[in-house]
Coordinates of C-alpha atoms and ligand atoms in Angstrom, one line a residue:
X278 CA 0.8 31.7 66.9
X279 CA 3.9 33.4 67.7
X280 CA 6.4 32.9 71.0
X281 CA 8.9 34.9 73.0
X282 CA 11.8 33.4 71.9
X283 CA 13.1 31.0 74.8
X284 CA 16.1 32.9 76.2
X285 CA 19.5 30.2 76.2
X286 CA 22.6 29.8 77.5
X287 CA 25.6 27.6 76.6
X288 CA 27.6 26.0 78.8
X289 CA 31.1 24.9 77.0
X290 CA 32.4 26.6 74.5
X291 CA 34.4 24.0 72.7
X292 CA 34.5 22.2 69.2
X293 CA 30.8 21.5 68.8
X294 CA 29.8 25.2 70.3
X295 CA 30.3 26.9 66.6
X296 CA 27.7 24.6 64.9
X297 CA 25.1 25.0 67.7
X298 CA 25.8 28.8 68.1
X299 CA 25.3 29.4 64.5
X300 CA 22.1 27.3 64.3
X301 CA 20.8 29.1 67.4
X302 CA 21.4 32.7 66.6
X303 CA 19.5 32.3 63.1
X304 CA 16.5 30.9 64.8
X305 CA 13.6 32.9 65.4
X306 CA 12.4 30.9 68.7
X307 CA 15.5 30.7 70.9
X308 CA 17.5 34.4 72.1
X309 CA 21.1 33.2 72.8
X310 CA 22.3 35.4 75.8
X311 CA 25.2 34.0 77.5
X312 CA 28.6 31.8 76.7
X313 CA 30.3 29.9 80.0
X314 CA 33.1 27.8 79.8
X315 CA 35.8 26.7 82.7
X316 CA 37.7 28.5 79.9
X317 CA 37.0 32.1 80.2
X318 CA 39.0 33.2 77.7
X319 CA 37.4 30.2 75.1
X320 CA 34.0 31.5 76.6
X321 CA 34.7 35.0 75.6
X322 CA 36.0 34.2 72.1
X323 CA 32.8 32.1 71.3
X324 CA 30.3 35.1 72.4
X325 CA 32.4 37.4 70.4
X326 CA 32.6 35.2 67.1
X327 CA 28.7 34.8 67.4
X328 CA 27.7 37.8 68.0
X329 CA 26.4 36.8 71.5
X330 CA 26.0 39.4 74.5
X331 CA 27.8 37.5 77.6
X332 CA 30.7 35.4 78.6
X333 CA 31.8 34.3 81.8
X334 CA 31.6 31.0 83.9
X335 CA 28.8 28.9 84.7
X336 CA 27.3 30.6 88.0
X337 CA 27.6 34.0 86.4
X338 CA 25.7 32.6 83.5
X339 CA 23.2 31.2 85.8
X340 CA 22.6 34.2 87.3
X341 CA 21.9 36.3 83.6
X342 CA 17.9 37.5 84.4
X343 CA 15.8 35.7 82.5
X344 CA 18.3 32.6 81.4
X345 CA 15.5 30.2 80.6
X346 CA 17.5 26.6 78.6
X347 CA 20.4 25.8 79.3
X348 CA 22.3 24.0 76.0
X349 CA 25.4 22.3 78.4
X350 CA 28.0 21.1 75.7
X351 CA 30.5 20.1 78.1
X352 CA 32.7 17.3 78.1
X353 CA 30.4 13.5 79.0
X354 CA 32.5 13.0 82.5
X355 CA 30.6 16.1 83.6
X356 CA 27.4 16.5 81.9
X357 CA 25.3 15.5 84.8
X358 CA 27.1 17.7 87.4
X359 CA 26.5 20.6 85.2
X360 CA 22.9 19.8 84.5
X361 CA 22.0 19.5 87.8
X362 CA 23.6 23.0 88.7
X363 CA 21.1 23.7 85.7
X364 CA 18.5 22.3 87.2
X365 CA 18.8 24.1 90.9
X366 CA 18.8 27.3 89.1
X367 CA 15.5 26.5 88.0
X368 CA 17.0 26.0 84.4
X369 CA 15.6 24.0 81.3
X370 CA 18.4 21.5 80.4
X371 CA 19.6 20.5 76.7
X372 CA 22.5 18.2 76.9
X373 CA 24.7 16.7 74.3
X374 CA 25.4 13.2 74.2
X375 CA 25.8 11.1 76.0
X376 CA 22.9 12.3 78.9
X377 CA 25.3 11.3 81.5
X378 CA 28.0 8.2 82.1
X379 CA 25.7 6.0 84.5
X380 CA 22.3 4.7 85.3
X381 CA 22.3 6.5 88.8
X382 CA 23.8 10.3 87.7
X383 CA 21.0 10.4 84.7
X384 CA 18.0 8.9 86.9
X385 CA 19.1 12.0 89.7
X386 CA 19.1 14.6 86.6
X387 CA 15.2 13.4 85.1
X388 CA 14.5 13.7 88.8
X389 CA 15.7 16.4 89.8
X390 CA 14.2 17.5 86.6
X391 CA 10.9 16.5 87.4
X392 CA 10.6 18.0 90.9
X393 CA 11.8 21.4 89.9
X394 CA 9.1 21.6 86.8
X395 CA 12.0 22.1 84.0
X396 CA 12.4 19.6 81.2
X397 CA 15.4 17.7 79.8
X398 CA 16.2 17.1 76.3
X399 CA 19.0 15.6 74.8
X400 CA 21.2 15.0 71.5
X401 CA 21.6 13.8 68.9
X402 CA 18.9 15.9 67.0
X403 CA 19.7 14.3 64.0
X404 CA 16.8 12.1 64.6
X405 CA 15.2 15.7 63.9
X406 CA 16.4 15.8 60.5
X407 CA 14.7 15.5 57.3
X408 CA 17.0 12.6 56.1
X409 CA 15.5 10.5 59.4
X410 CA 12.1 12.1 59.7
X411 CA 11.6 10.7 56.1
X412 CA 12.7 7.6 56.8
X413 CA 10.4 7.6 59.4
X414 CA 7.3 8.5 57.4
X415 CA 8.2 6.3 54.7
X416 CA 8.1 3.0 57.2
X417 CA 5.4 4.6 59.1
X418 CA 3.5 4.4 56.0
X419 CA 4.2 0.5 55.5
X420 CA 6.5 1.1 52.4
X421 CA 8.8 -1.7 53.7
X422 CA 6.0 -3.6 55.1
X423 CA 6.5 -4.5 58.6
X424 CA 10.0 -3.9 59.7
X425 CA 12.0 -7.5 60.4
X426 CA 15.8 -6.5 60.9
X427 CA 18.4 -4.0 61.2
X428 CA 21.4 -4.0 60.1
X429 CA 23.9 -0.9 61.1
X430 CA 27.7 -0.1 60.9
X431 CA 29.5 2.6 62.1
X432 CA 33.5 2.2 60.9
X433 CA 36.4 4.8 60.3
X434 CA 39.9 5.6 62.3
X435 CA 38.4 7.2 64.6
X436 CA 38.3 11.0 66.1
X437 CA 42.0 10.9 67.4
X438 CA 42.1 11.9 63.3
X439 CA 40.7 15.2 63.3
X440 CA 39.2 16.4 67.2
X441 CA 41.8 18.8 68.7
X442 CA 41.3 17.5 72.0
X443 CA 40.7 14.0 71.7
X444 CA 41.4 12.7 75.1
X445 CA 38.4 12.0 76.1
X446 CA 37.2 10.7 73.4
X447 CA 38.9 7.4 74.7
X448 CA 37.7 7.8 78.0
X449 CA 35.1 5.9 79.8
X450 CA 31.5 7.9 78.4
X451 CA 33.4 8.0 74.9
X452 CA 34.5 5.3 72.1
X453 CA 32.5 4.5 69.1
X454 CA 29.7 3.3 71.5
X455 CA 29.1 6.1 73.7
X456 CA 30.3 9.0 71.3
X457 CA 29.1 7.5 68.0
X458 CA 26.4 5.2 69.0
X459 CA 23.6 7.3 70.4
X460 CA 23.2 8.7 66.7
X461 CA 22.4 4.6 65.8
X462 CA 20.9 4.0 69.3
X463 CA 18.6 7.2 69.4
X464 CA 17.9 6.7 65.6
X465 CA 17.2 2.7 66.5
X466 CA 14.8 3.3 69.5
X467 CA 12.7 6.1 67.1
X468 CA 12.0 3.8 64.5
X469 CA 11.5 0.5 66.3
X470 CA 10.7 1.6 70.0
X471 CA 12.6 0.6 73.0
X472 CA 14.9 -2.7 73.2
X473 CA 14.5 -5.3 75.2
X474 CA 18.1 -7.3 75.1
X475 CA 21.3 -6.9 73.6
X476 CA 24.4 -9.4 73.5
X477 CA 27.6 -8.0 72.5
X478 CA 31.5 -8.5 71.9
X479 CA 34.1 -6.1 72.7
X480 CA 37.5 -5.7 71.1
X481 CA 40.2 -3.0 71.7
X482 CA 43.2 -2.8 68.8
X483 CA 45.6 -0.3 70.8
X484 CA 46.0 0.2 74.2
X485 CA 47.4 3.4 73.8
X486 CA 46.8 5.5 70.6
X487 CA 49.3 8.6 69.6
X488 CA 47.8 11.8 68.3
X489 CA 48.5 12.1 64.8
X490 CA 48.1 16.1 63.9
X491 CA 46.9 19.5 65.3
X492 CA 47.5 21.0 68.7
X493 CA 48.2 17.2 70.5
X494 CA 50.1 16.1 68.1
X495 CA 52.3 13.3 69.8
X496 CA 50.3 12.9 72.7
X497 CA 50.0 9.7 74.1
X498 CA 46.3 9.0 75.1
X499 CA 45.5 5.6 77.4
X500 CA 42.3 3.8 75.5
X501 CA 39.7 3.2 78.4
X502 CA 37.4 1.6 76.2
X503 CA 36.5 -0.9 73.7
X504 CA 37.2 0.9 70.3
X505 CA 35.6 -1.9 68.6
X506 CA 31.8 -3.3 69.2
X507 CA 29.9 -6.0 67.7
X508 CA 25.9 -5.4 69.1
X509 CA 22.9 -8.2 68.5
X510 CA 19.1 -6.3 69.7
X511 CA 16.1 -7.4 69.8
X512 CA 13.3 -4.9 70.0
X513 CA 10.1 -5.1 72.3
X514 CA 8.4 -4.9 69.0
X515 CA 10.3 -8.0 67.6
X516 CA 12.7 -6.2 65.0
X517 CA 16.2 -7.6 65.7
X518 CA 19.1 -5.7 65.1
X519 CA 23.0 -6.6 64.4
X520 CA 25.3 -3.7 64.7
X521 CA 29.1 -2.4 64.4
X522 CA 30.6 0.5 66.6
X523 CA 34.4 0.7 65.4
X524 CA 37.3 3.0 65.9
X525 CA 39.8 0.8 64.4
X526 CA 39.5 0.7 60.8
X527 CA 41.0 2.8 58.4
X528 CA 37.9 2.3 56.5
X529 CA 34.9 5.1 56.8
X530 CA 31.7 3.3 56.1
X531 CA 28.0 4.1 57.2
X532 CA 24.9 1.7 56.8
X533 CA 21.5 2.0 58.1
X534 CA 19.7 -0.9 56.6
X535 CA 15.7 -1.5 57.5
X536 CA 14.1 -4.8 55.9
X537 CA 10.9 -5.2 56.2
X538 CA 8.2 -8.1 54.6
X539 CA 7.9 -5.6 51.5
X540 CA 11.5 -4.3 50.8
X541 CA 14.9 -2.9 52.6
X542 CA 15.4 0.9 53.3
X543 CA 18.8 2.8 53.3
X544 CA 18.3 5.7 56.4
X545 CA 20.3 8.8 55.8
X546 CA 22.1 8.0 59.6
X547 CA 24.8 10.1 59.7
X548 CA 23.5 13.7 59.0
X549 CA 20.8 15.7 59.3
X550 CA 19.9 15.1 55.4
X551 CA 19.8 13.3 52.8
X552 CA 18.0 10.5 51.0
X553 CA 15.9 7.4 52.0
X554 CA 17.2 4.7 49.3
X555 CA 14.1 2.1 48.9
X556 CA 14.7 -1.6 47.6
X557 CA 10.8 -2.7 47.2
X558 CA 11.1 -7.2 47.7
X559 CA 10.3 -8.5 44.6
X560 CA 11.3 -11.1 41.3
X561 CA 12.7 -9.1 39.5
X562 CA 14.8 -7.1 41.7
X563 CA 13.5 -3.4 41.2
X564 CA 15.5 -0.8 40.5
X565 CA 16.5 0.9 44.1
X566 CA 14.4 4.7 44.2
X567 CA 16.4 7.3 46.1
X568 CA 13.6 9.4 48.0
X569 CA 14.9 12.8 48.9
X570 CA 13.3 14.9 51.7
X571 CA 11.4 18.0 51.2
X572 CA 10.9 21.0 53.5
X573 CA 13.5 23.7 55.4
X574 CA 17.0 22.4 56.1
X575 CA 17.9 21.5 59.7
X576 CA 21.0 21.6 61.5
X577 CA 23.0 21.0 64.8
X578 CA 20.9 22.3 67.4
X579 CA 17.5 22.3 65.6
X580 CA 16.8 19.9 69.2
X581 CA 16.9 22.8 71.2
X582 CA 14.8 24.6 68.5
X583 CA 12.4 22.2 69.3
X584 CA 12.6 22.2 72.5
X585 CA 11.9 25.6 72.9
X586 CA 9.0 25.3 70.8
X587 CA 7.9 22.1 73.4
X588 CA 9.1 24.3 76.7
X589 CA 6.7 27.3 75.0
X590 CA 3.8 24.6 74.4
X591 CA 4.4 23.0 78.0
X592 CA 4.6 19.4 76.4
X593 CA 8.2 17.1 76.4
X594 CA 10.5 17.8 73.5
X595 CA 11.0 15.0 70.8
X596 CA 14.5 14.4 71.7
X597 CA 13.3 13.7 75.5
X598 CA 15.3 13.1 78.6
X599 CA 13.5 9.9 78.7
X600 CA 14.6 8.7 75.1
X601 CA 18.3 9.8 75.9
X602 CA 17.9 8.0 79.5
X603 CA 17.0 4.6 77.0
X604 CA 20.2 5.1 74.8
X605 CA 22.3 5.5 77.7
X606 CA 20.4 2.1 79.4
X607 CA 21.0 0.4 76.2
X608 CA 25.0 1.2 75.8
X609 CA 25.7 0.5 79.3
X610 CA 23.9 -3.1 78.7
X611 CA 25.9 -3.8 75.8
X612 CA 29.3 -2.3 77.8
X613 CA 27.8 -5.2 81.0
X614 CA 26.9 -7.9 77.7
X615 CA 30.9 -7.5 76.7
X616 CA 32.2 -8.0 80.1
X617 CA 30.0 -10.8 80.9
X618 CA 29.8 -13.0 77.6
X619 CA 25.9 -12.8 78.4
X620 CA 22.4 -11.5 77.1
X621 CA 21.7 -8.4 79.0
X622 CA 17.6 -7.1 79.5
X623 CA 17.0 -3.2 78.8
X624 CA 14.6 -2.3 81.4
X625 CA 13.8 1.3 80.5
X626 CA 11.2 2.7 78.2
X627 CA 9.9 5.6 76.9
X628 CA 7.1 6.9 75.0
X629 CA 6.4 6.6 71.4
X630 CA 8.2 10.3 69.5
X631 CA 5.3 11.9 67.0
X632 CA 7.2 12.6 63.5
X633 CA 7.4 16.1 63.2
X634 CA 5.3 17.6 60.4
X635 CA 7.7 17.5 56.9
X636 CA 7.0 21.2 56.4
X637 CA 8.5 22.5 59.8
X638 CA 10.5 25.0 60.0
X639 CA 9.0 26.4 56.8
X640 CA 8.7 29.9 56.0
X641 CA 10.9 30.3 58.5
X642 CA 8.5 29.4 61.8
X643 CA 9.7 26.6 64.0
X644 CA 6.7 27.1 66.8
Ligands
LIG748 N1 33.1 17.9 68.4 C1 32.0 17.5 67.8 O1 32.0 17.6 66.5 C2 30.9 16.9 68.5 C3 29.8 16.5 67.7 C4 28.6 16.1 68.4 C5 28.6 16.0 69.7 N2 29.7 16.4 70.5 C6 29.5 16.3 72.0 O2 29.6 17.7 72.5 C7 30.2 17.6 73.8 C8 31.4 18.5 73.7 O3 32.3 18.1 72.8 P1 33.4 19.0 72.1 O4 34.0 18.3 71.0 O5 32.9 20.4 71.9 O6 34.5 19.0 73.3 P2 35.6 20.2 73.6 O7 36.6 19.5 74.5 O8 36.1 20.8 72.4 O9 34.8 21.3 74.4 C9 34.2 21.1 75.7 C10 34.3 22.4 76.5 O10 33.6 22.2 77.7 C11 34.4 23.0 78.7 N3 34.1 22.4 80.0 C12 34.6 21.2 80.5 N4 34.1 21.0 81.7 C13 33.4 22.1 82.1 C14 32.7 22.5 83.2 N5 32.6 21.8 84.3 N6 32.1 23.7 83.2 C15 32.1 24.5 82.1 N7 32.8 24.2 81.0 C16 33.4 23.0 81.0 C17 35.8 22.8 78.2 O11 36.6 23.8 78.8 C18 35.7 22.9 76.7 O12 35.8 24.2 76.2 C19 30.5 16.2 74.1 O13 29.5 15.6 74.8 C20 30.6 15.5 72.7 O14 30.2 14.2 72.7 C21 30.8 16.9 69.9

């Protein structure tokens, strides 16, 4: 069965725009048809490098006829002002991460979602990925057994390094829990379902952090955050979880670690690819198998992808408002479990997401 592709619009042309507008103008289900950006100038350059009809600012985008999804890649500190404007234009929303700063500003977006009949989804999409489908098959299939504990750790110098306008990134809504962590977080609540409690230390190693290269160079940016994170979980299905969010190491490492009764598995975390890396328990210790995925290469903005295929069937897209609502409940309890030296409950849930079948995307058809 074959769609009208789902006609988009992207709000916020900056860094991430080029990785989304290139994934989005191969696909066959989505028609991009309009760039916006308080930038005008940014805006324009974007449409013209993409090959995409229209630039201008937001109300002139949400005026194009026919704008159906909008994909808003703003900055956090306004994602859920410019999702609601979304939303009272009658729009779809896709929103990057994180869905919004606060409890209050994402409940009035799902909503406001709600009563207008438009659906939310959110990143990361690389829960979308083959790397984490797999991983997701192979557990679902019991090739660790039942799933016991997590362990995770997310490490490096952080963005200041390479982002050329990393302000924000330091700014309540960002550090490695709120910019980094909903990859973990979103990848976490897939595999093992919603949390129930998390207890967590904070620990910040500047106060102020100097822009090493590109067009800040020198700048001076206040740290607003915790740049380090230590994160215990426990799962409403009993899997506990011990986690690392840091920003102050000059050391890039990556783990994704599943044991279960029958064996540990490596998740490919960080991408949209690569391989599941299976330890099966046993005396001797096997020889570790490294499982790559099969089926069409995904990319940045293969969640809207799906999402148009979900708006087209009129059912909630994998990567659901109500999963990003979760990930956002969660990193604000672990932000309240730092200041407060306490246990703190998760109270939101959300449904169980379907794997998507291994050959999507296939021959070129992402319905
Ligand atoms: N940079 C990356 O590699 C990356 C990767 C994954 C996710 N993200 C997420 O994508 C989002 C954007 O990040 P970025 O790195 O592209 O930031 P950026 O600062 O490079 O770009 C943000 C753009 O949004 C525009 N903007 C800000 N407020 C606006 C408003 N009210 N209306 C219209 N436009 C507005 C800015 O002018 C700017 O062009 C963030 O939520 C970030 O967490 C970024």
């Amino acid at each position: 069965m074959t769609h009208e592709p789902v006609r988009v619009g992207v709000i916020g042309a900056g860094n991430v725009s080029d990785e989304y507008l290139a994934t989005l103008r191969a696909a066959p289900g989505v028609d991009v048809i309009g760039v916006a950006d308080l930038d005008r100038e940014r805006a324009a350059a974007q449409a013209r490098k993409h090959g995409v009809p229209f630039s201008g600012d937001t109300a002139e985008l949400l005026a194009l006829p026919g704008l159906e999804l909008v994909v808003n890649l703003t900055i956090p500190a306004v994602h859920a002002q410019v999702a609601l404007q979304a939303i009272a234009a009658g729009k779809h929303v896709w929103g990057e991460k994180p869905l919004t700063l606060d409890r209050a500003s994402a409940r009035a977006v799902l909503d406001a979602a709600t009563a207008a009949g438009v659906r939310v989804g959110n990143a990361p999409d690389t829960v979308l990925g083959r790397g984490i489908q797999q991983s997701q098959q192979l557990i679902a299939e019991g090739r660790i057994g039942t799933p016991q504990t997590v362990l995770t750790l997310m490490q490096g110098p952080g963005p200041d390094a390479w982002h050329p306008r990393p302000d924000f990134l330091f700014a309540r809504g960002a550090g490695p829990l709120f910019d980094i962590g909903p990859y973990y977080l979103t990848t976490l609540a897939l595999l093992f379902g919603p949390i129930d409690t998390v207890q967590a230390l904070g620990h910040r190693a500047f106060d102020v952090r100097t822009v090493p290269y590109g067009e800040r160079a020198g700048n001076r940016i206040p740290v607003e955050v915790w740049t380090h994170v230590s994160v215990l979980t426990r799962f409403r299905s009993g899997v506990v979880g011990t986690s690392i969010y840091s920003f102050d190491s000059p050391v890039r490492r990556q783990l994704f670690e599943v044991t279960g009764s029958g064996g540990t598995l490596t998740v490919p975390v960080s991408g949209f690819d690569g391989p599941s890396v299976l330890v099966p328990a046993g005396r001797p210790q096997p020889e570790p198998e490294e499982l790559m995925p099969s089926g069409a290469e995904r990319e940045r903005g293969i969640g809207v992808v799906e999402m148009a295929a979900a708006i087209r069937a009129d059912r909630e897209p994998r990567a659901s408002g109500a999963l990003a609502f979760h990930v956002l409940d969660a990193m604000l309890a672990i932000e309240e479990s730092v200041d407060a030296g306490a246990p703190v409950a998760v109270a939101s849930s959300f449904d169980p997401v379907p794997p998507l079948d291994p050959q999507w995307g296939a021959g070129g058809s992402w319905q």
